[in-house]
Amino acid sequence: MSTPTTHTENFEAAAAGASTDVAAFEERHKGLVGRFHEVLHSTPAIVPLIVLVAATLIFGLVLGHKFFSPFALTLILQQVQIVGVLAAAQTLIILTAGIDLSVGALAVLCSVIMGQFTFRYGLPPHLAVVCGLAIGTAIGGINGWLVSRVKLPPFIVTLGMWQIVLAANYLYSANETIRSQDIEQQAPFLQYLGNTVKFGGATLTFGVLLMLILVLVLAYALRSTAWGRHVYAVGDDPEAAELAGVNVHNTLMSVYMLVGFICGLAGWVMIGRYGSVSPSATTGVIGNIQSITAVVIGGISLFGGRGSILGAFFGALIVGVFELGLRMAGANPQWTFLLIGALIIGAVAVDQWIRKVSA
Amino acid sequence: MEPILKARGLVKRFGRVTALNRCDFDLYPGEILAVIGDNGAGKSVMIKSLSGAVQPDEGEVWLDGKPTRFASPIEARGAGIETVYQTLAMSPALSIADNMFMGREIRQPGVMGKWLRRLDKQAMEKFSREKLSELGLMTIQNINQAVETLSGGQRQGIAVARAAAFGSKVIILDEPTAALGVKEGRRVLELILDVRSRGIPIILISHNMPHVFEVADRIHVHRLGQRLCVINPKDYTMSDAVAFMTGAKEPPEAAIAA
């Protein structure tokens, strides 16, 4: 080994005349399934979109004009607006390989804060809304700090925060509901997101518009900004992201604080939707599961780093279509839950199939 | 001549395991310094202490004669130290271009970039493709391919291309040719020489003795968490180096002082 001989030395030189073209292969004829698989692999949000369109068409064919009208279709948007906003928040957390069980409770607490700050302390409603959003952001920040700095699992942090926030919400509000008429007379700004815009038979509330804008803005941020790329990288492999030059702590903090802020927005949407401020709104208890359901049906991986926010939005709409369609068809509401359960399992199965690069 | 990167008395313990035991290190401007040593000798931990990925318990590091303490790899990178880790530090689901520019993305010019912070994906893709072609990685068909769809060697090639493209002061390569094919391994060596000719010093950790003896100006022999000796590849043979690093032979007095 000490004296390398020439015949072992020179084999690398043979690579000098190597081809300098970028590799290209003849496209294998993949057939319809293969090409479909390829499209799905590059744009995973297409699966929930197909399910959404198919479900809408089927209900439309069965129920006719009752379902397939601008009124009914926009009613679905109104019914999913709260879950849609929460699902946008949940998507961000799940992309970082976390999970947030406190989103629904936090939304309720923020709505209670907006109401009580106005009616108990006499704050102008604009300021009360700002306070609600700020407190939502702060609680999100606490979640983020516990996850990023104290290194607790997100499931544990938000399981605890869910109970804390829900209990604080009952204690602070003394379980009192602020009636819709009182808000309408004294602080109509709190119900601002309940205002409607009408095009023909279609009715959109400001809350629905806020949900649509929020989803589009987040889709842009995740796709086309450095912050978005960092969110995916952190969810994919936090250690690799750190070594590659991503500030993992700041990314996680920004995500959790943004999610707290979005939960505050969801609280405001709730006041617009229900008119009243109620600490015992069901969103506090099932909002988390509803948002996770939308995210999973939307094809976002619970292991983080994969999926798109549009998918989660379609997921929320699919649930809305099933709920309204089955109710209009006069089916037992349990059928809705049964079908959604099947959809969750189906969505994950499809996700596994898409993942296989070589199909 | 003053070393560009110098460390004295580095100690790092993980619980009861001592990884670095009062380790010294010197890298001079414009040189290729190879670091060799047995598995578990502490080469990677020493490198990570220099690149900010690990904070040593004791000891000091100087960059350009100034005492430095990197709290994170981002700080070291800001100071111009670029590292290829053994684990490669890639995000599997993201594209090649995304990975190349992770943490230093290019934004579009004008309003779109400034106010909407929109990334200039085309510029990043073009740059990535150029750098991969320089390295001879012609088997990558699509620059927007997710990194998980690449072979181990291709991933390593991208990590090396990333470091070479952005390193301005020191480039650290931890086993850069381990998973590469013959042609790509040769290109990495050429690239290392090319980087040196631009005046940037390189730290090369490798088990491949022919490669080490071919390109290195000096060889740092690491043993039991310490610098055992520094030898000139022209004065010693590969079997000498292996004998030193495995403890089969005592290193010469002169080399210990170096």
Coordinates of C-alpha atoms in Angstrom, one line a residue:
Chain A
M1 CA 0.0 0.0 0.0
S2 CA 3.0 2.3 0.6
T3 CA 4.0 2.4 -3.0
P4 CA 0.9 2.8 -5.1
T5 CA 1.4 1.2 -8.5
T6 CA 0.3 2.8 -11.7
H7 CA -2.3 0.2 -12.6
T8 CA -4.3 1.0 -9.5
E9 CA -3.7 4.7 -9.8
N10 CA -5.2 5.5 -13.1
F11 CA -8.7 4.0 -13.2
E12 CA -10.2 7.3 -12.3
A13 CA -8.7 9.0 -15.3
A14 CA -10.9 6.8 -17.6
A15 CA -13.9 9.0 -16.4
A16 CA -12.3 12.0 -18.2
G17 CA -14.2 11.5 -21.4
A18 CA -17.5 11.1 -19.5
S19 CA -20.7 12.3 -21.1
T20 CA -21.7 15.9 -20.2
D21 CA -25.3 15.7 -21.0
V22 CA -28.0 15.8 -18.4
A23 CA -29.5 12.4 -18.1
A24 CA -32.8 11.9 -20.0
F25 CA -34.8 8.8 -20.6
E26 CA -37.4 7.7 -23.0
E27 CA -40.8 8.3 -21.3
R28 CA -42.1 4.9 -20.4
H29 CA -45.7 4.4 -21.4
K30 CA -47.4 4.6 -18.1
G31 CA -51.0 4.3 -19.0
L32 CA -53.8 6.2 -17.5
V33 CA -53.2 5.1 -13.9
G34 CA -49.5 5.8 -14.1
R35 CA -50.0 9.3 -15.4
F36 CA -52.7 10.0 -12.9
H37 CA -50.4 8.8 -10.1
E38 CA -47.7 11.2 -11.4
V39 CA -50.1 14.2 -11.3
L40 CA -51.2 13.3 -7.8
H41 CA -47.6 13.0 -6.7
S42 CA -46.8 16.5 -7.8
T43 CA -50.0 18.2 -6.6
P44 CA -51.4 16.2 -3.6
A45 CA -54.3 18.7 -3.1
I46 CA -56.0 17.2 -6.2
V47 CA -57.3 14.1 -4.4
P48 CA -59.5 16.0 -1.9
L49 CA -60.6 18.3 -4.8
I50 CA -61.7 15.3 -6.8
V51 CA -63.6 13.9 -3.8
L52 CA -65.2 17.3 -3.2
V53 CA -66.3 17.7 -6.8
A54 CA -67.6 14.1 -6.9
A55 CA -69.5 14.4 -3.6
T56 CA -71.1 17.7 -4.8
L57 CA -72.1 16.1 -8.1
I58 CA -73.6 13.0 -6.5
F59 CA -75.6 15.0 -4.0
G60 CA -76.6 17.3 -6.7
L61 CA -77.9 14.5 -8.9
V62 CA -79.7 12.8 -6.0
L63 CA -81.2 15.9 -4.4
G64 CA -81.6 18.1 -7.5
H65 CA -82.1 21.8 -7.2
K66 CA -82.6 21.8 -3.5
F67 CA -78.9 21.0 -3.1
F68 CA -77.4 22.3 -6.4
S69 CA -78.4 25.9 -5.9
P70 CA -76.2 28.9 -5.2
F71 CA -78.0 29.3 -1.9
A72 CA -77.3 25.8 -0.6
L73 CA -73.7 25.7 -1.9
T74 CA -72.8 29.0 -0.2
L75 CA -74.6 27.8 2.9
I76 CA -72.0 25.0 3.0
L77 CA -69.3 27.7 3.0
Q78 CA -71.0 29.5 5.9
Q79 CA -71.3 26.3 7.8
V80 CA -67.6 25.4 7.5
Q81 CA -66.2 28.9 8.0
I82 CA -65.2 28.2 11.7
V83 CA -63.7 24.8 11.0
G84 CA -62.1 26.1 7.8
V85 CA -60.2 28.8 9.7
L86 CA -59.2 26.3 12.4
A87 CA -58.1 23.8 9.8
A88 CA -55.8 26.5 8.3
A89 CA -54.2 26.9 11.7
Q90 CA -54.0 23.2 12.3
T91 CA -52.3 22.7 8.9
L92 CA -49.5 24.9 9.9
I93 CA -48.8 23.0 13.1
I94 CA -49.1 19.6 11.5
L95 CA -46.7 20.7 8.7
T96 CA -44.1 21.2 11.5
A97 CA -44.8 17.6 12.6
G98 CA -46.9 18.7 15.6
I99 CA -50.5 18.6 16.5
D100 CA -52.6 21.3 18.2
L101 CA -55.5 20.1 20.4
S102 CA -56.1 23.6 21.8
V103 CA -57.2 25.4 18.7
G104 CA -61.0 25.1 19.3
A105 CA -60.8 26.0 23.0
L106 CA -58.5 29.0 22.2
A107 CA -61.0 30.2 19.6
V108 CA -63.8 30.1 22.2
L109 CA -61.7 31.9 24.8
C110 CA -60.8 34.6 22.3
S111 CA -64.5 35.2 21.4
V112 CA -65.3 35.4 25.1
I113 CA -62.5 37.9 25.7
M114 CA -63.7 40.0 22.8
G115 CA -67.2 40.0 24.3
Q116 CA -66.4 40.4 27.9
F117 CA -63.8 43.2 27.3
T118 CA -66.5 45.1 25.6
F119 CA -69.4 44.5 28.0
R120 CA -67.6 44.1 31.3
Y121 CA -64.8 46.7 31.0
G122 CA -66.5 49.0 28.5
L123 CA -63.7 48.8 26.0
P124 CA -64.5 50.0 22.4
P125 CA -65.3 46.8 20.4
H126 CA -62.4 47.5 18.0
L127 CA -60.0 47.4 20.8
A128 CA -61.6 44.4 22.4
V129 CA -61.1 42.5 19.1
V130 CA -57.5 43.5 19.0
C131 CA -57.1 42.3 22.6
G132 CA -58.7 39.0 21.7
L133 CA -56.3 38.5 18.8
A134 CA -53.3 39.6 21.0
I135 CA -54.2 37.1 23.8
G136 CA -54.7 34.3 21.2
T137 CA -51.2 35.1 19.8
A138 CA -49.7 35.1 23.3
I139 CA -51.2 31.7 24.2
G140 CA -50.0 30.4 20.9
G141 CA -46.5 31.8 21.8
I142 CA -46.6 29.9 25.1
N143 CA -47.4 26.6 23.2
G144 CA -44.6 27.4 20.8
W145 CA -42.1 28.1 23.6
L146 CA -42.9 24.9 25.4
V147 CA -42.5 22.9 22.2
S148 CA -39.4 24.6 20.9
R149 CA -37.4 25.5 24.0
V150 CA -38.6 23.1 26.7
K151 CA -38.8 20.4 24.0
L152 CA -42.1 18.9 25.2
P153 CA -44.1 16.9 22.6
P154 CA -46.7 19.2 20.9
F155 CA -49.4 16.6 21.7
I156 CA -48.8 16.9 25.5
V157 CA -48.4 20.7 25.5
T158 CA -51.6 21.3 23.6
L159 CA -53.5 18.6 25.5
G160 CA -52.7 20.5 28.7
M161 CA -53.3 23.9 27.1
W162 CA -56.7 22.7 25.8
Q163 CA -57.9 21.9 29.4
I164 CA -56.3 25.1 30.8
V165 CA -57.8 27.3 28.2
L166 CA -61.3 25.7 28.3
A167 CA -61.4 25.9 32.1
A168 CA -60.1 29.5 32.1
N169 CA -62.8 30.3 29.6
Y170 CA -65.5 29.0 31.9
L171 CA -64.0 30.6 35.0
Y172 CA -63.5 34.0 33.4
S173 CA -66.9 34.2 31.8
A174 CA -68.7 32.7 34.8
N175 CA -70.4 30.6 32.1
E176 CA -72.5 33.6 31.0
T177 CA -73.6 34.0 27.5
I178 CA -73.7 37.5 26.0
R179 CA -76.9 37.7 24.0
S180 CA -77.0 38.4 20.3
Q181 CA -79.5 41.4 20.7
D182 CA -77.2 43.1 23.2
I183 CA -74.2 42.8 20.9
E184 CA -76.3 44.0 17.9
Q185 CA -77.4 47.1 19.9
Q186 CA -74.3 48.0 21.7
A187 CA -71.3 46.6 19.9
P188 CA -72.2 45.7 16.3
F189 CA -68.5 45.6 15.3
L190 CA -68.1 42.3 17.2
Q191 CA -70.6 40.8 14.7
Y192 CA -68.8 42.4 11.7
L193 CA -67.8 39.1 10.1
G194 CA -71.5 38.1 10.1
N195 CA -72.3 40.8 7.5
T196 CA -73.4 39.3 4.2
V197 CA -72.7 40.0 0.5
K198 CA -75.3 38.6 -1.9
F199 CA -74.8 37.7 -5.6
G200 CA -78.1 36.5 -6.9
G201 CA -79.0 33.5 -4.6
A202 CA -75.5 33.2 -3.3
T203 CA -74.9 34.5 0.2
L204 CA -71.3 35.0 1.4
T205 CA -70.5 36.4 4.9
F206 CA -67.4 38.4 5.6
G207 CA -66.4 35.4 7.7
V208 CA -66.4 33.2 4.6
L209 CA -64.4 35.8 2.7
L210 CA -61.9 36.0 5.6
M211 CA -61.5 32.2 5.5
L212 CA -60.9 32.3 1.7
I213 CA -58.4 35.1 1.9
L214 CA -56.6 33.5 4.8
V215 CA -56.3 30.2 2.9
L216 CA -55.0 31.9 -0.2
V217 CA -52.5 34.1 1.7
L218 CA -51.2 31.1 3.7
A219 CA -51.0 29.0 0.5
Y220 CA -48.8 31.7 -1.1
A221 CA -46.6 32.1 2.0
L222 CA -46.0 28.4 2.3
R223 CA -45.3 27.9 -1.4
S224 CA -43.4 31.1 -2.4
T225 CA -41.6 32.5 0.6
A226 CA -38.5 31.4 2.5
W227 CA -40.6 31.2 5.7
G228 CA -42.9 28.6 4.0
R229 CA -39.9 26.5 2.8
H230 CA -38.5 26.6 6.4
V231 CA -41.9 25.4 7.8
Y232 CA -41.7 22.4 5.5
A233 CA -38.0 21.8 6.3
V234 CA -38.6 21.9 10.0
G235 CA -41.5 19.4 9.7
D236 CA -39.4 17.1 7.5
D237 CA -36.3 16.8 9.6
P238 CA -35.6 19.5 12.3
E239 CA -32.0 18.5 12.8
A240 CA -31.1 18.6 9.1
A241 CA -32.9 22.0 8.9
E242 CA -30.9 23.4 11.8
L243 CA -27.6 22.2 10.3
A244 CA -28.6 23.5 6.9
G245 CA -29.1 27.0 8.3
V246 CA -32.7 27.3 9.3
N247 CA -33.5 28.9 12.6
V248 CA -35.7 26.1 13.9
H249 CA -36.7 27.9 17.1
N250 CA -37.8 31.1 15.4
T251 CA -39.7 29.1 12.7
L252 CA -41.6 27.1 15.4
M253 CA -42.3 30.2 17.4
S254 CA -43.6 32.1 14.4
V255 CA -45.9 29.1 13.5
Y256 CA -47.4 28.7 16.9
M257 CA -47.9 32.4 17.4
L258 CA -49.5 32.7 14.0
V259 CA -51.8 29.8 14.9
G260 CA -52.8 31.6 18.1
F261 CA -53.6 34.6 16.1
I262 CA -55.7 32.6 13.6
C263 CA -57.5 31.0 16.5
G264 CA -58.3 34.6 17.6
L265 CA -59.7 35.3 14.1
A266 CA -61.7 32.1 14.4
G267 CA -63.2 33.4 17.7
W268 CA -64.2 36.6 15.9
V269 CA -65.7 34.5 13.0
M270 CA -67.7 32.6 15.7
I271 CA -69.3 35.8 17.0
G272 CA -70.3 36.7 13.4
R273 CA -71.7 33.2 12.8
Y274 CA -73.7 32.7 16.0
G275 CA -74.4 36.4 16.9
S276 CA -73.9 35.7 20.6
V277 CA -70.8 35.0 22.7
S278 CA -71.1 31.7 24.4
P279 CA -68.3 30.1 26.5
S280 CA -70.0 26.7 26.1
A281 CA -69.9 26.7 22.3
T282 CA -69.2 23.2 21.1
T283 CA -66.1 24.4 19.1
G284 CA -64.2 24.4 22.4
V285 CA -64.7 20.7 22.8
I286 CA -64.7 19.3 19.3
G287 CA -63.0 22.1 17.3
N288 CA -59.7 20.4 17.5
I289 CA -60.9 17.0 16.2
Q290 CA -62.9 18.8 13.5
S291 CA -59.9 20.6 12.3
I292 CA -57.6 17.6 12.4
T293 CA -60.3 15.6 10.4
A294 CA -60.3 18.3 7.7
V295 CA -56.5 18.3 7.6
V296 CA -56.3 14.5 7.3
I297 CA -59.0 14.3 4.7
G298 CA -57.0 17.0 2.9
G299 CA -54.1 14.7 2.5
I300 CA -51.6 16.4 4.9
S301 CA -49.2 14.0 6.5
L302 CA -49.4 13.8 10.3
F303 CA -45.7 13.1 10.2
G304 CA -45.0 16.7 9.0
G305 CA -43.4 18.3 6.0
R306 CA -45.9 17.2 3.3
G307 CA -49.2 18.4 2.1
S308 CA -50.8 21.7 1.1
I309 CA -53.2 24.0 2.9
L310 CA -55.6 24.0 -0.1
G311 CA -56.0 20.3 0.7
A312 CA -57.1 21.1 4.2
F313 CA -59.6 23.6 2.9
F314 CA -61.0 21.1 0.5
G315 CA -61.1 18.6 3.4
A316 CA -63.2 21.0 5.5
L317 CA -65.5 21.6 2.5
I318 CA -65.9 17.8 2.0
V319 CA -67.2 17.5 5.6
G320 CA -69.6 20.4 5.0
V321 CA -70.9 18.9 1.8
F322 CA -71.6 15.5 3.5
E323 CA -73.3 17.2 6.5
L324 CA -75.6 19.3 4.4
G325 CA -76.3 16.8 1.7
L326 CA -77.1 14.0 4.1
R327 CA -79.3 16.3 6.2
M328 CA -81.2 17.4 3.1
A329 CA -81.6 13.8 2.1
G330 CA -83.2 13.2 5.5
A331 CA -80.6 10.6 6.6
N332 CA -79.8 9.9 10.2
P333 CA -77.0 12.3 11.2
Q334 CA -74.9 9.3 12.3
W335 CA -74.5 8.4 8.6
T336 CA -72.4 11.6 8.3
F337 CA -70.0 10.5 11.0
L338 CA -69.8 7.0 9.6
L339 CA -68.9 8.3 6.1
I340 CA -66.4 10.8 7.5
G341 CA -64.8 8.0 9.4
A342 CA -64.5 6.0 6.2
L343 CA -63.1 9.1 4.4
I344 CA -60.4 9.6 7.0
I345 CA -59.1 6.1 6.6
G346 CA -59.5 6.2 2.8
A347 CA -57.6 9.5 2.6
V348 CA -54.6 8.1 4.5
A349 CA -54.7 5.0 2.3
V350 CA -54.6 7.1 -0.8
D351 CA -51.8 9.2 0.7
Q352 CA -49.7 6.1 1.2
W353 CA -50.3 5.1 -2.5
I354 CA -49.3 8.5 -3.7
R355 CA -46.1 8.4 -1.6
K356 CA -44.9 5.4 -3.6
V357 CA -42.7 7.1 -6.2
S358 CA -42.4 4.0 -8.2
A359 CA -45.9 2.8 -9.1
Chain B
M1 CA 2.0 32.4 9.4
E2 CA -1.2 32.7 11.6
P3 CA -3.7 29.9 11.4
I4 CA -7.0 31.0 9.9
L5 CA -8.9 28.6 12.2
K6 CA -7.3 27.6 15.4
A7 CA -8.5 25.7 18.5
R8 CA -6.8 24.9 21.8
G9 CA -7.8 22.5 24.5
L10 CA -11.2 21.5 23.2
V11 CA -13.0 19.2 25.6
K12 CA -16.4 17.7 24.9
R13 CA -18.1 15.0 27.0
F14 CA -21.4 13.3 26.4
G15 CA -22.4 12.0 29.8
R16 CA -19.5 9.7 30.8
V17 CA -18.2 9.4 27.2
T18 CA -15.3 11.8 26.4
A19 CA -15.4 12.6 22.7
L20 CA -12.7 15.4 22.8
N21 CA -9.8 15.3 25.3
R22 CA -8.0 18.6 25.2
C23 CA -7.8 18.7 21.5
D24 CA -5.8 21.2 19.5
F25 CA -6.4 22.2 15.9
D26 CA -4.7 24.4 13.3
L27 CA -5.8 25.3 9.8
Y28 CA -3.6 27.6 7.7
P29 CA -4.7 29.9 4.9
G30 CA -4.9 28.3 1.5
E31 CA -4.2 24.7 2.6
I32 CA -5.9 21.4 2.4
L33 CA -5.8 19.8 5.8
A34 CA -6.9 16.2 5.9
V35 CA -8.1 14.8 9.2
I36 CA -7.7 11.0 9.6
G37 CA -8.4 8.7 12.5
D38 CA -10.2 5.6 13.6
N39 CA -13.9 5.4 13.8
G40 CA -15.0 6.9 17.1
A41 CA -11.7 8.9 17.5
G42 CA -13.7 12.1 17.7
K43 CA -13.1 13.6 14.3
S44 CA -16.8 14.5 13.6
V45 CA -17.2 16.0 17.1
M46 CA -14.1 18.2 16.6
I47 CA -15.5 19.4 13.3
K48 CA -18.9 20.1 14.8
S49 CA -17.2 22.1 17.6
L50 CA -15.6 24.2 14.9
S51 CA -18.8 24.6 12.8
G52 CA -21.1 25.6 15.7
A53 CA -23.2 22.4 15.6
V54 CA -21.7 21.3 19.0
Q55 CA -20.6 23.6 21.8
P56 CA -17.4 22.4 23.5
D57 CA -17.4 22.2 27.3
E58 CA -13.9 23.7 27.5
G59 CA -11.3 25.2 25.1
E60 CA -11.2 28.1 22.7
V61 CA -11.5 28.7 19.0
W62 CA -10.0 31.5 17.0
L63 CA -11.1 32.5 13.5
D64 CA -8.7 34.9 11.8
G65 CA -6.9 35.4 15.1
K66 CA -10.1 36.6 16.8
P67 CA -11.6 34.5 19.6
T68 CA -14.9 33.0 18.4
R69 CA -17.7 31.0 19.9
F70 CA -20.4 29.9 17.5
A71 CA -23.7 29.2 19.2
S72 CA -25.2 27.6 16.1
P73 CA -24.3 26.4 12.6
I74 CA -26.1 29.5 11.3
E75 CA -23.5 31.8 13.0
A76 CA -20.6 29.8 11.7
R77 CA -22.1 30.0 8.2
G78 CA -22.5 33.7 8.6
A79 CA -18.8 33.9 9.3
G80 CA -18.1 32.0 6.1
I81 CA -17.6 28.5 7.4
E82 CA -19.5 26.0 5.3
T83 CA -19.8 22.4 6.3
V84 CA -20.8 19.1 4.6
Y85 CA -21.9 16.9 7.5
Q86 CA -21.9 13.1 7.3
T87 CA -25.7 13.2 7.6
L88 CA -25.8 15.7 4.8
A89 CA -28.4 17.9 6.4
M90 CA -31.0 17.7 3.6
S91 CA -34.8 17.9 3.8
P92 CA -36.0 14.9 1.9
A93 CA -39.4 16.2 0.8
L94 CA -38.0 19.4 -0.6
S95 CA -36.5 20.0 -4.0
I96 CA -32.8 20.1 -4.9
A97 CA -33.0 23.9 -5.4
D98 CA -34.9 24.4 -2.1
N99 CA -32.2 22.4 -0.3
M100 CA -29.3 24.2 -2.0
F101 CA -30.7 27.6 -0.8
M102 CA -32.0 26.6 2.6
G103 CA -31.6 29.5 4.9
R104 CA -30.2 31.9 2.2
E105 CA -33.1 32.0 -0.3
I106 CA -33.0 34.5 -3.2
R107 CA -36.0 36.8 -3.4
Q108 CA -37.4 38.3 -6.5
P109 CA -36.3 41.8 -7.4
G110 CA -38.7 44.7 -7.0
V111 CA -42.0 44.9 -5.2
M112 CA -42.8 41.2 -5.4
G113 CA -39.6 40.3 -3.5
K114 CA -39.4 43.2 -1.1
W115 CA -43.0 43.4 0.1
L116 CA -44.5 40.0 -0.8
R117 CA -41.2 38.3 -0.1
R118 CA -41.6 36.1 -3.1
L119 CA -38.8 33.7 -3.9
D120 CA -37.0 33.8 -7.2
K121 CA -37.3 30.1 -7.9
Q122 CA -36.0 30.4 -11.5
A123 CA -32.7 32.0 -10.4
M124 CA -32.3 29.4 -7.7
E125 CA -32.9 26.6 -10.1
K126 CA -30.5 27.9 -12.6
F127 CA -27.8 28.4 -10.1
S128 CA -28.3 24.9 -8.6
R129 CA -28.2 23.3 -12.1
E130 CA -24.9 25.2 -12.9
K131 CA -23.3 24.1 -9.6
L132 CA -24.3 20.5 -10.2
S133 CA -23.0 20.5 -13.7
E134 CA -19.7 21.9 -12.4
L135 CA -19.5 18.9 -10.2
G136 CA -20.3 16.6 -13.1
L137 CA -23.6 15.4 -11.5
M138 CA -25.3 14.9 -14.9
T139 CA -27.5 12.0 -13.8
I140 CA -29.9 14.4 -12.0
Q141 CA -32.8 14.7 -14.5
N142 CA -34.9 17.4 -12.8
I143 CA -33.7 20.1 -10.5
N144 CA -37.1 20.2 -8.9
Q145 CA -36.9 16.6 -7.9
A146 CA -37.4 15.9 -4.2
V147 CA -34.2 15.0 -2.6
E148 CA -35.7 11.7 -1.3
T149 CA -35.9 10.5 -4.9
L150 CA -32.1 10.7 -5.4
S151 CA -29.5 8.1 -4.7
G152 CA -27.2 8.4 -1.7
G153 CA -24.3 9.5 -3.9
Q154 CA -26.3 12.1 -5.7
R155 CA -27.4 13.6 -2.3
Q156 CA -23.8 13.7 -1.2
G157 CA -22.9 15.4 -4.4
I158 CA -25.5 18.1 -3.8
A159 CA -24.3 18.7 -0.3
V160 CA -20.7 19.2 -1.6
A161 CA -21.9 21.5 -4.4
R162 CA -23.8 23.5 -1.8
A163 CA -20.8 24.0 0.5
A164 CA -18.4 24.8 -2.4
A165 CA -20.8 27.3 -3.8
F166 CA -21.3 29.3 -0.7
G167 CA -18.2 28.8 1.5
S168 CA -16.1 32.0 1.6
K169 CA -13.6 31.4 4.5
V170 CA -13.3 27.7 5.4
I171 CA -15.0 24.6 3.9
I172 CA -15.3 21.6 6.0
L173 CA -16.0 18.2 4.3
D174 CA -16.9 15.3 6.5
E175 CA -16.4 12.1 4.4
P176 CA -17.4 13.8 1.2
T177 CA -16.5 10.9 -1.1
A178 CA -17.8 8.0 0.9
A179 CA -20.9 7.3 -1.1
L180 CA -19.8 8.7 -4.4
G181 CA -19.1 6.9 -7.6
V182 CA -15.6 6.8 -9.2
K183 CA -16.3 9.7 -11.5
E184 CA -18.0 11.9 -8.9
G185 CA -15.4 11.1 -6.3
R186 CA -12.7 12.3 -8.7
R187 CA -14.7 15.4 -9.4
V188 CA -15.0 16.2 -5.7
L189 CA -11.2 15.9 -5.5
E190 CA -10.8 18.3 -8.4
L191 CA -13.4 20.6 -6.8
I192 CA -11.4 20.6 -3.6
L193 CA -8.2 21.6 -5.5
D194 CA -10.2 24.2 -7.4
V195 CA -11.5 25.7 -4.2
R196 CA -8.0 25.8 -2.8
S197 CA -6.8 27.6 -5.9
R198 CA -9.5 30.3 -5.1
G199 CA -7.6 30.7 -1.8
I200 CA -10.1 29.0 0.5
P201 CA -8.7 26.5 2.9
I202 CA -10.4 23.1 3.3
I203 CA -10.7 20.6 6.1
L204 CA -11.2 17.1 4.6
I205 CA -12.2 14.2 6.8
S206 CA -11.7 10.9 5.0
H207 CA -10.9 7.2 5.4
N208 CA -9.8 7.1 1.8
M209 CA -6.0 7.1 2.1
P210 CA -5.2 7.5 -1.6
H211 CA -7.4 10.5 -1.8
V212 CA -6.0 12.0 1.4
F213 CA -2.4 11.5 0.2
E214 CA -3.2 12.9 -3.2
V215 CA -4.7 16.2 -2.2
A216 CA -3.7 17.0 1.4
D217 CA -1.0 19.6 2.2
R218 CA -0.9 18.4 5.8
I219 CA -2.5 15.5 7.6
H220 CA -3.9 15.8 11.1
V221 CA -3.9 12.4 12.8
H222 CA -6.6 12.1 15.4
R223 CA -6.5 9.5 18.1
L224 CA -8.6 9.1 21.3
G225 CA -10.1 12.6 21.1
Q226 CA -6.8 14.3 20.6
R227 CA -4.5 15.5 17.9
L228 CA -1.8 12.8 17.9
C229 CA 0.4 14.5 15.3
V230 CA 0.5 16.4 12.1
I231 CA 2.4 14.9 9.2
N232 CA 3.4 16.0 5.7
P233 CA 2.1 13.4 3.2
K234 CA 5.4 13.7 1.3
D235 CA 7.5 12.5 4.2
Y236 CA 5.4 9.5 5.2
T237 CA 3.6 6.6 3.6
M238 CA 0.0 5.6 3.9
S239 CA 1.0 2.6 6.0
D240 CA 2.8 5.0 8.4
A241 CA -0.3 7.1 8.7
V242 CA -2.5 4.1 9.4
A243 CA 0.0 2.8 11.9
F244 CA -0.1 6.2 13.7
M245 CA -3.8 6.5 13.9
T246 CA -4.4 3.0 15.1
G247 CA -1.6 3.2 17.7
A248 CA 0.5 0.5 16.0
K249 CA 3.4 2.9 15.8
E250 CA 4.6 5.9 17.9
P251 CA 4.5 9.1 16.0
P252 CA 7.9 11.0 15.5
E253 CA 8.7 13.7 18.0
A254 CA 8.9 16.4 15.3
A255 CA 5.4 15.7 14.1
I256 CA 3.9 16.0 17.5
A257 CA 5.3 19.6 17.9
A258 CA 3.9 20.7 14.5

